[in-house]
CSV table of C-alpha atoms in Angstrom, one decimal:
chain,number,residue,atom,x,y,z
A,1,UNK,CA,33.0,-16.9,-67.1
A,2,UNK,CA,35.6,-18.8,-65.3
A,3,UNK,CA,34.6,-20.4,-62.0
A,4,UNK,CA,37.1,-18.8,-60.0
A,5,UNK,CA,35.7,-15.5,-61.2
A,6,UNK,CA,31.9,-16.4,-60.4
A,7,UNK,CA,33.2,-17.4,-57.1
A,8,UNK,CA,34.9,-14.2,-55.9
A,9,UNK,CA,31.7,-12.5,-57.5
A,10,UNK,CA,29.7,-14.4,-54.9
A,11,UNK,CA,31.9,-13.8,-52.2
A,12,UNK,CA,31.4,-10.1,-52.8
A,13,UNK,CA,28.5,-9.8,-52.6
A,14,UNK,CA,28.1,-11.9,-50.0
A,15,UNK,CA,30.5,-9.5,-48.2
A,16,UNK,CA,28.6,-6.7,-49.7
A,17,UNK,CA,25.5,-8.1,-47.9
A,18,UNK,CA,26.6,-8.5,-45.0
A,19,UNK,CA,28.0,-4.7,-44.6
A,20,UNK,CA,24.5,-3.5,-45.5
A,21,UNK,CA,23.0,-5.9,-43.0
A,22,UNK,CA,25.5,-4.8,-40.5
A,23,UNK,CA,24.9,-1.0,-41.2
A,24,UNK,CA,21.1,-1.8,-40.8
A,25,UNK,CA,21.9,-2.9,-37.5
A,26,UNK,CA,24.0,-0.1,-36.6
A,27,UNK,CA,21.7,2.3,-37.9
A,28,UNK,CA,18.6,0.2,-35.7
A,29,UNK,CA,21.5,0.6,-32.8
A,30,UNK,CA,21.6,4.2,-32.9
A,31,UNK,CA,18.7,6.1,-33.9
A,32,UNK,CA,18.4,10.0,-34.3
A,33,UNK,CA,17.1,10.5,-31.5
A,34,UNK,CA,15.3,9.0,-28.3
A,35,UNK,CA,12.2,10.2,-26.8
A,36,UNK,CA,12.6,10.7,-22.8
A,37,UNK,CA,9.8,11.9,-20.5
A,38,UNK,CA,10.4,14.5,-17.7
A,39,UNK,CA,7.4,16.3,-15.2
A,40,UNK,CA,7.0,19.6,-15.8
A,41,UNK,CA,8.7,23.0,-14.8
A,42,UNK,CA,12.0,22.7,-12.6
A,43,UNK,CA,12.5,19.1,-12.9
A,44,UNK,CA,12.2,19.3,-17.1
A,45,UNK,CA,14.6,22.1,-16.6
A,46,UNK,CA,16.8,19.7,-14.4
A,47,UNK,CA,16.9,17.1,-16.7
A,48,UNK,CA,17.6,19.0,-20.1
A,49,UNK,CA,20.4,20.5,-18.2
A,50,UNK,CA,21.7,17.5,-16.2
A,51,UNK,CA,21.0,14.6,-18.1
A,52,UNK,CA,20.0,15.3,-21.6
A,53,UNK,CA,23.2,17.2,-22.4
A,54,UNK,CA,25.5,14.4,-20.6
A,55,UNK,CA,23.9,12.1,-23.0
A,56,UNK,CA,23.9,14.2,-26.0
A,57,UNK,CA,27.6,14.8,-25.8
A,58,UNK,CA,28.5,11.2,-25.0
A,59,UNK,CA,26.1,9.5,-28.1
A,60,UNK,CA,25.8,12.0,-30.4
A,61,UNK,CA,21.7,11.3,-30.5
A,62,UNK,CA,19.4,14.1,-29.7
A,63,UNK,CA,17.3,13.4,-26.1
A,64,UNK,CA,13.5,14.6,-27.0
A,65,UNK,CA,12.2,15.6,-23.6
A,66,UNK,CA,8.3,14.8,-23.5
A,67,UNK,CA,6.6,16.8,-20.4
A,68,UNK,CA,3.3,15.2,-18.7
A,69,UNK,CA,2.7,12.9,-16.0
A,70,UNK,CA,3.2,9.0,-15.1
A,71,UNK,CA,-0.1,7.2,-15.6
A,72,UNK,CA,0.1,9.4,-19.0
A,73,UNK,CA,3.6,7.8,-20.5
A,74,UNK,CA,2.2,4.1,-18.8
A,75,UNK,CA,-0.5,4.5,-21.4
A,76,UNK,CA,1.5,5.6,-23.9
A,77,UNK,CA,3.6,2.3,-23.8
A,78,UNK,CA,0.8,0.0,-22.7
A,79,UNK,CA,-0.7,0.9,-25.8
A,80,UNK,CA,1.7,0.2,-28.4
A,81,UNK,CA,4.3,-2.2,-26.6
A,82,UNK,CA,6.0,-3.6,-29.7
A,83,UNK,CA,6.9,0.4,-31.0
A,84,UNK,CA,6.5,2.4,-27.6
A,85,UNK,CA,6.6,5.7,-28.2
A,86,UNK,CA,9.0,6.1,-25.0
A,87,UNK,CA,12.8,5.4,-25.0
A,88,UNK,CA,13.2,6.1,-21.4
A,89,UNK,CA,10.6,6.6,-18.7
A,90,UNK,CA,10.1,8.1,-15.2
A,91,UNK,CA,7.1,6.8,-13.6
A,92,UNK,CA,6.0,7.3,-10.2
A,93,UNK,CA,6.2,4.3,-7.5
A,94,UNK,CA,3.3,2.6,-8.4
A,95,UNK,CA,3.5,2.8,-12.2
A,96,UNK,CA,6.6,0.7,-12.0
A,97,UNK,CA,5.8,-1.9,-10.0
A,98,UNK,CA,2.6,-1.6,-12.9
A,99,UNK,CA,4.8,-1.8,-15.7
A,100,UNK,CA,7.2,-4.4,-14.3
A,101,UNK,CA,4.6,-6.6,-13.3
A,102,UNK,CA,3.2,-6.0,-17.1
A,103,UNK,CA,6.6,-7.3,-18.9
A,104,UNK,CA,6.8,-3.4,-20.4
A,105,UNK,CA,10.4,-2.9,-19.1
A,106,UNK,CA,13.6,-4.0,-19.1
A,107,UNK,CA,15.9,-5.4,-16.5
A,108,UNK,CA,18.8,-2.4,-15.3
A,109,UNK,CA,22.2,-4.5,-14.9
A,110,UNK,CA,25.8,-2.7,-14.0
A,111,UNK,CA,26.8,-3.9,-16.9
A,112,UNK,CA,24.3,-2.4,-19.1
A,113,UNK,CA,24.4,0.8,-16.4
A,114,UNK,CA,27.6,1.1,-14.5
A,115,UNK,CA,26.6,4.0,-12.6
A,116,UNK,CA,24.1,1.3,-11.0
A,117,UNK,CA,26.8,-0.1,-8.4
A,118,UNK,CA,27.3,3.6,-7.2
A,119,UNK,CA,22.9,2.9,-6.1
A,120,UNK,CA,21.7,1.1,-2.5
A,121,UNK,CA,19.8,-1.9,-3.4
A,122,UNK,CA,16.4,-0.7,-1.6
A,123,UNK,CA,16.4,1.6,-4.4
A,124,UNK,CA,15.8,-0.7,-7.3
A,125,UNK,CA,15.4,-3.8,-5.4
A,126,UNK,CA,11.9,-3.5,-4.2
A,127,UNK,CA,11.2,-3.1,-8.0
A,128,UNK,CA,12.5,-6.4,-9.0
A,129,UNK,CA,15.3,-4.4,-11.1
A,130,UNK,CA,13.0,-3.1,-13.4
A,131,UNK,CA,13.1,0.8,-12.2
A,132,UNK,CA,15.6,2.5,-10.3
A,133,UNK,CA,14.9,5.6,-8.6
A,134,UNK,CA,16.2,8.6,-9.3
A,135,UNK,CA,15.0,11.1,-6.7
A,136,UNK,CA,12.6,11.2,-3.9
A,137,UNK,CA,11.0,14.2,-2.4
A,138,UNK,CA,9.0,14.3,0.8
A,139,UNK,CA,5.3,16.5,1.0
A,140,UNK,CA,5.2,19.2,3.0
A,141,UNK,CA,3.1,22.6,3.4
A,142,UNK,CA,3.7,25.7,1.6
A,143,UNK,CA,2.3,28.6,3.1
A,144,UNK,CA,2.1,32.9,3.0
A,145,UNK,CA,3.2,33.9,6.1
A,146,UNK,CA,0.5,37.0,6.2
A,147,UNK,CA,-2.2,34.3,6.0
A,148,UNK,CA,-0.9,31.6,8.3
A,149,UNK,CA,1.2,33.6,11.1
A,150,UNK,CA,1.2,30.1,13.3
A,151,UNK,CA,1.7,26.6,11.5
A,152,UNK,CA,-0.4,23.6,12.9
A,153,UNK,CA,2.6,21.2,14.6
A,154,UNK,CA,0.9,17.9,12.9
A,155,UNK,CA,-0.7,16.7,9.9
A,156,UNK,CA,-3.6,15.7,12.3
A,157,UNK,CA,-3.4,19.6,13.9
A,158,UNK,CA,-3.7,20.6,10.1
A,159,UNK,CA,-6.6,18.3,9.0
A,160,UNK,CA,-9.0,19.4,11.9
A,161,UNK,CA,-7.9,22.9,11.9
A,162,UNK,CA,-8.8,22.9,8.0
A,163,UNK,CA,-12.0,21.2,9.0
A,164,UNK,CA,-12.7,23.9,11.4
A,165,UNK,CA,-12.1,26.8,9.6
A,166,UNK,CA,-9.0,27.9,11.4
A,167,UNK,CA,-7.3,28.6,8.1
A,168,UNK,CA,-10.2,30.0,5.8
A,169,UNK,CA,-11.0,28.5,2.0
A,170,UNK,CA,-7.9,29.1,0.5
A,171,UNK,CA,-6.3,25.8,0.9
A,172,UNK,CA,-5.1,23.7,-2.3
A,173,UNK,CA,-4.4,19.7,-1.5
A,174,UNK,CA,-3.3,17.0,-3.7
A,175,UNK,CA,-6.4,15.7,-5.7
A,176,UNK,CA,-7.0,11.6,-5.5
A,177,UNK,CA,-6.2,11.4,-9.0
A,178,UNK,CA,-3.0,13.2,-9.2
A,179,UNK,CA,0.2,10.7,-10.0
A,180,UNK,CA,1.1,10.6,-6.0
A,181,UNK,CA,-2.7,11.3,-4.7
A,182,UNK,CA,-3.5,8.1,-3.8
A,183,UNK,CA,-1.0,7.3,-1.7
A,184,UNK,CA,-1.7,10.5,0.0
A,185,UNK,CA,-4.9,9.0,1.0
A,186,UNK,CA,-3.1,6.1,2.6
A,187,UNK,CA,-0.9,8.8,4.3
A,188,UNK,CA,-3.9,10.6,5.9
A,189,UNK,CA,-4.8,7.2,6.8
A,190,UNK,CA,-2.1,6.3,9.0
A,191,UNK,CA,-2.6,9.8,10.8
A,192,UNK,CA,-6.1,7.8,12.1
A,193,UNK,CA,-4.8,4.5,12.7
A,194,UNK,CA,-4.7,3.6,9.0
A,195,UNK,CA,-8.7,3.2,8.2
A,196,UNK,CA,-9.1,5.1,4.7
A,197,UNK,CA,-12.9,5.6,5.7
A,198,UNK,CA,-11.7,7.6,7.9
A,199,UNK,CA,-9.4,9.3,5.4
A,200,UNK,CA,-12.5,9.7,3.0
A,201,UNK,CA,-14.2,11.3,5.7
A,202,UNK,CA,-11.8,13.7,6.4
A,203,UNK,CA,-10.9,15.0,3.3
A,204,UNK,CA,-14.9,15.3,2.3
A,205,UNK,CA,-15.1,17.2,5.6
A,206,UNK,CA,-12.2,19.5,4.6
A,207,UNK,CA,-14.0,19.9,1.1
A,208,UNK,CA,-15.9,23.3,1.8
A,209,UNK,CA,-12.6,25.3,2.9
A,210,UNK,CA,-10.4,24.1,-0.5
A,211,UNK,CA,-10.2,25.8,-3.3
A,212,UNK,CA,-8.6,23.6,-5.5
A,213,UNK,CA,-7.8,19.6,-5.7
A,214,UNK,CA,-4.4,20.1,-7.7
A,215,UNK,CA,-3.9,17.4,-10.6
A,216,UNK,CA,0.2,18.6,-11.4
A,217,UNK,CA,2.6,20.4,-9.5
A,218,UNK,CA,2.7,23.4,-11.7
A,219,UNK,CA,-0.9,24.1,-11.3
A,220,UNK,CA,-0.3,23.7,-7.7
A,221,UNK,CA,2.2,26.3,-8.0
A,222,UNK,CA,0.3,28.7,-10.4
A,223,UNK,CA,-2.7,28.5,-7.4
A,224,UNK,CA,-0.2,30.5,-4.9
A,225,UNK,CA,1.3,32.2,-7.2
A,226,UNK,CA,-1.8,34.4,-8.1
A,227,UNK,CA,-3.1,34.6,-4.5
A,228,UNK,CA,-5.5,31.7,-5.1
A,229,UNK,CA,-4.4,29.8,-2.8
A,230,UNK,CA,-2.4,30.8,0.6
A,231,UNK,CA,-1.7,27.0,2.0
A,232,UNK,CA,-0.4,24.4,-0.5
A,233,UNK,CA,0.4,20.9,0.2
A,234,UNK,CA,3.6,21.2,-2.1
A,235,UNK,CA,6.7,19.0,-2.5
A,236,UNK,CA,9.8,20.0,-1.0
A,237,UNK,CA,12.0,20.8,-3.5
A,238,UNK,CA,9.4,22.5,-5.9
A,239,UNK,CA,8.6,24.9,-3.1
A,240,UNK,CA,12.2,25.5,-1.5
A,241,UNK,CA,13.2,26.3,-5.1
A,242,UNK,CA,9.8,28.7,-5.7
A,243,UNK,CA,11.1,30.3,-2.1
A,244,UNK,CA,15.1,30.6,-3.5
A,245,UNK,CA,13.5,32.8,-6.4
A,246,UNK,CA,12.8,35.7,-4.0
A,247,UNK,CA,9.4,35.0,-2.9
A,248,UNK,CA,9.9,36.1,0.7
A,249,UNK,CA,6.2,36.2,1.7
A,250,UNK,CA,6.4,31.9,1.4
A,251,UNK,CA,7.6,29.7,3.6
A,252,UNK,CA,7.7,25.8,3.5
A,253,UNK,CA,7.8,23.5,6.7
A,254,UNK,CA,6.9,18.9,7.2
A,255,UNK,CA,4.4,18.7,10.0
A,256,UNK,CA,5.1,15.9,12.0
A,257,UNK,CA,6.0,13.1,12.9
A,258,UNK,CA,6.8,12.7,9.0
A,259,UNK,CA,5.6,12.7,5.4
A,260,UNK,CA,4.9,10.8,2.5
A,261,UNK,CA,7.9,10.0,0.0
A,262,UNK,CA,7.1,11.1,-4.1
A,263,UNK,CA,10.0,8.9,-6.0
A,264,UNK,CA,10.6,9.3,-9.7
A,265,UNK,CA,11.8,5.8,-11.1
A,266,UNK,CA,14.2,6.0,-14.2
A,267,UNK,CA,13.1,2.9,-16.8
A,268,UNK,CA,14.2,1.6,-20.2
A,269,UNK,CA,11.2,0.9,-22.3
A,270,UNK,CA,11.2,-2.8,-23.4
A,271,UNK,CA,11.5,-2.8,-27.6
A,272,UNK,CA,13.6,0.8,-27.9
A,273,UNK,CA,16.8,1.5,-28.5
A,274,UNK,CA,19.9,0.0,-26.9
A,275,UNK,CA,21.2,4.2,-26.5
A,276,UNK,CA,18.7,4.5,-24.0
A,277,UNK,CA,21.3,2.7,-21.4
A,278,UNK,CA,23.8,5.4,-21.9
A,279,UNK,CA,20.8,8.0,-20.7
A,280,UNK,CA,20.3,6.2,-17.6
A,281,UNK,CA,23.7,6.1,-16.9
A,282,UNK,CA,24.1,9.9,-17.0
A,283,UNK,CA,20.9,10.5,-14.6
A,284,UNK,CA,22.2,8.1,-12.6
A,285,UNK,CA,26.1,9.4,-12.5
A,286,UNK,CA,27.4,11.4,-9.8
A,287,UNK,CA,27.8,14.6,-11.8
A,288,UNK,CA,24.3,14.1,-13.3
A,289,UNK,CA,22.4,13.1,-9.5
A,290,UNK,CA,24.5,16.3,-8.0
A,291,UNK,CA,23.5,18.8,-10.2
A,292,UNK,CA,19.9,17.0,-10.2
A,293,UNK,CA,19.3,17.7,-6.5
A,294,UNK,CA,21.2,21.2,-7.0
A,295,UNK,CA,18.3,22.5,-9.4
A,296,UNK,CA,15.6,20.9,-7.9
A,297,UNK,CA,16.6,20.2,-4.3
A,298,UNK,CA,15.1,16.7,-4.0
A,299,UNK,CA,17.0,13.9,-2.7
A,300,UNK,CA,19.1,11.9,-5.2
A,301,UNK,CA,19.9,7.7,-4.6
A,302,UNK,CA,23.9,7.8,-5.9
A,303,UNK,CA,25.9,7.5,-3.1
A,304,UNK,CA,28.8,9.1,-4.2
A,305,UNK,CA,26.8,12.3,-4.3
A,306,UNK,CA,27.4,14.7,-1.3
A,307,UNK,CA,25.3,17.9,-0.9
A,308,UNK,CA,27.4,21.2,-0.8
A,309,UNK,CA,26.6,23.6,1.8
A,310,UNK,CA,24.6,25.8,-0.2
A,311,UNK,CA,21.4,22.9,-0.6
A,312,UNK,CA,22.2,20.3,2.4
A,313,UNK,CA,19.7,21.9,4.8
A,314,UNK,CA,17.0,22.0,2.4
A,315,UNK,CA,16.8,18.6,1.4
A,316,UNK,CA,15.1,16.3,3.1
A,317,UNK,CA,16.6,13.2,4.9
A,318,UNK,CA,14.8,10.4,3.9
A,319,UNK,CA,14.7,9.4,7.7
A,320,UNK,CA,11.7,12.2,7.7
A,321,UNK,CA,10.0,10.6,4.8
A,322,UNK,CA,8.0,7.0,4.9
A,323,UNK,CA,7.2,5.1,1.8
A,324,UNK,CA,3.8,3.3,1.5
A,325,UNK,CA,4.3,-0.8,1.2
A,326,UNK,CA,3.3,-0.7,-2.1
A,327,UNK,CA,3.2,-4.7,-2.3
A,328,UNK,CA,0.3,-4.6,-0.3
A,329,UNK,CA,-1.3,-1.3,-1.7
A,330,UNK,CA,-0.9,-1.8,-5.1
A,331,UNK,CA,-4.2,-3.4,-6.3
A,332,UNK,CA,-6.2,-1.4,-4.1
A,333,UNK,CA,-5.4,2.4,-5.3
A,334,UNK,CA,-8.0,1.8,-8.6
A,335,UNK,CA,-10.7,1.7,-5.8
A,336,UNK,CA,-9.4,4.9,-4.3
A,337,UNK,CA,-9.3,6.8,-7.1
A,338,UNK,CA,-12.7,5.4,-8.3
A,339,UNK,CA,-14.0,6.2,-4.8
A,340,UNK,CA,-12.3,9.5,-4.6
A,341,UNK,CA,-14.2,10.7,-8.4
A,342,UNK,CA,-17.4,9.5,-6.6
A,343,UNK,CA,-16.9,10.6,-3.5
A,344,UNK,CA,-14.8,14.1,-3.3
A,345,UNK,CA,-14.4,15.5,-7.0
């Protein structure tokens, strides 16, 4: 065989390589699909609708939308960091600043997320870039207006009226364990100078008068919607949204002088698919954020968005909510928790 021959032969297959390494790549690039985690009921709703379909359109890859709860996914990925089972994330405040600190995420850049510039910097900043949030929603008190006809003014007023049995035993709080329960401990806190003994004490006082310590919103929900429960310590949006269905006989109100923020942080998974960016870019576009707050009436961080008429009064300013300083609280909420399942549950 002539030399010239062998040599374009080589050069081939050389080429021929390098397309089949390149099409490897590509194919690593862009998967199937990419797994996504949502909470349940409205908000999975919201982001099937608002975010998953943005995203399907744009890459062509299917969004698998898995339901549960924060410190569930932070397992999930803690577990199995080279091959998380996670594309994209939304943990709760603490879990980030968990799974930042742990190396588990990657840095959010405009480059990689251009709808980033259109975010304030005390929404991702505080994070160290890691997370961004996507939504916040403020705590306040769903109640049937047969059973309560005249709303304690103040979380305190609530809290020793409980105690006393001025609203009977069909109350349902926020267990210590659920996602956003410990930092409602430090919120009850502050409503007695900040001393969680105090906090502790209170809550075990309320104990004999509550029906249920919710662990997930929907069971929350599902308590007052079967008459379990008459007074639920419920998230804003869920219960404006539950009220907007035509359940008359509820009304929602924030004692004062304010509440406890719940913030969903969008992530990208460390070791998963480059796509993943292109998700977080939807949820965090202004058409995406809009019709986020628009299903589930929660407060959204673009700042392009701006409320219509028909849900401005309904969500809450975040100069009514007050987010724990979770640089100092961070390494203290295991206690809580272990205190609260020897203590309360």
């Amino acid at each position: 065989m002539r030399r010239s021959t062998m040599k374009q032969m080589a050069v081939a297959a050389l080429c021929a390589g390098l397309v089949l390494i390149e099409t490897a790549s590509a194919a690593a690039e862009k998967p199937d699909k990419i797994v996504v985690t949502a909470y349940g009921g409205i908000w999975a709703q919201s982001v099937k609708k608002n975010f998953v379909s943005c995203f399907e359109k744009k890459d062509g890859i299917k969004a698998d939308v898995l339901t549960g709860e924060s410190a569930q996914w932070l397992n999930k990925i803690r577990a199995n960091p080279s091959h998380p089972p996670i594309d994209i994330i939304t943990l709760a405040e603490a879990d980030s600043f968990r799974a930042g600190r742990e190396g588990l995420l990657e840095k959010i850049t405009p480059e990689k997320v251009p709808n980033l510039k259109d975010i304030p910097e005390r929404f991702y900043k505080p994070w160290n870039g890691y997370s961004v949030v996507l939504n916040f929603g403020a705590m306040g008190v769903m109640y049937d207006k047969s059973a309560l006809k005249n709303p304690p003014a103040t979380w305190k007023d609530l809290i020793e009226g409980i105690i006393a049995g001025k609203y009977g035993k069909k109350i349902a709080w926020p267990s210590g364990t659920y996602t956003w329960g410990p930092e409602f401990i430090w919120f009850v806190a502050q409503q007695y100078g900040g001393s969680i003994d105090t906090a502790f004490e209170k809550i075990k006082a309320m104990r004999p008068y509550i029906v249920k310590f919710w662990n997930t919103p929907v069971e929350a929900l599902n308590l007052f919607g079967t008459n379990a429960a008459d007074i639920v310590l419920y998230w804003d949006g869920r219960a404006r949204s539950f009220i907007d269905k035509g359940n008359t006989n509820a009304a929602f109100y924030i004692p004062k002088p304010n509440t406890i923020a719940g913030s969903v942080l969008i992530s990208k998974v460390k070791n998963t698919p480059q796509a993943g960016w292109d998700y977080m870019n939807c949820a965090l576009s202004t058409q995406g954020q809009l019709g986020h707050a628009e299903t589930i009436l929660y407060g959204v961080t673009n700042d392009k968005v701006v409320y219509p008429d028909s849900i401005k009064n309904k969500v809450t300013s975040s100069d009514d909510i007050i987010i724990p300083p979770y640089s100092e609280i961070i390494d203290k909420i295991p206690n809580w928790v272990e205190r609260w399942n020897k203590e309360i549950r």
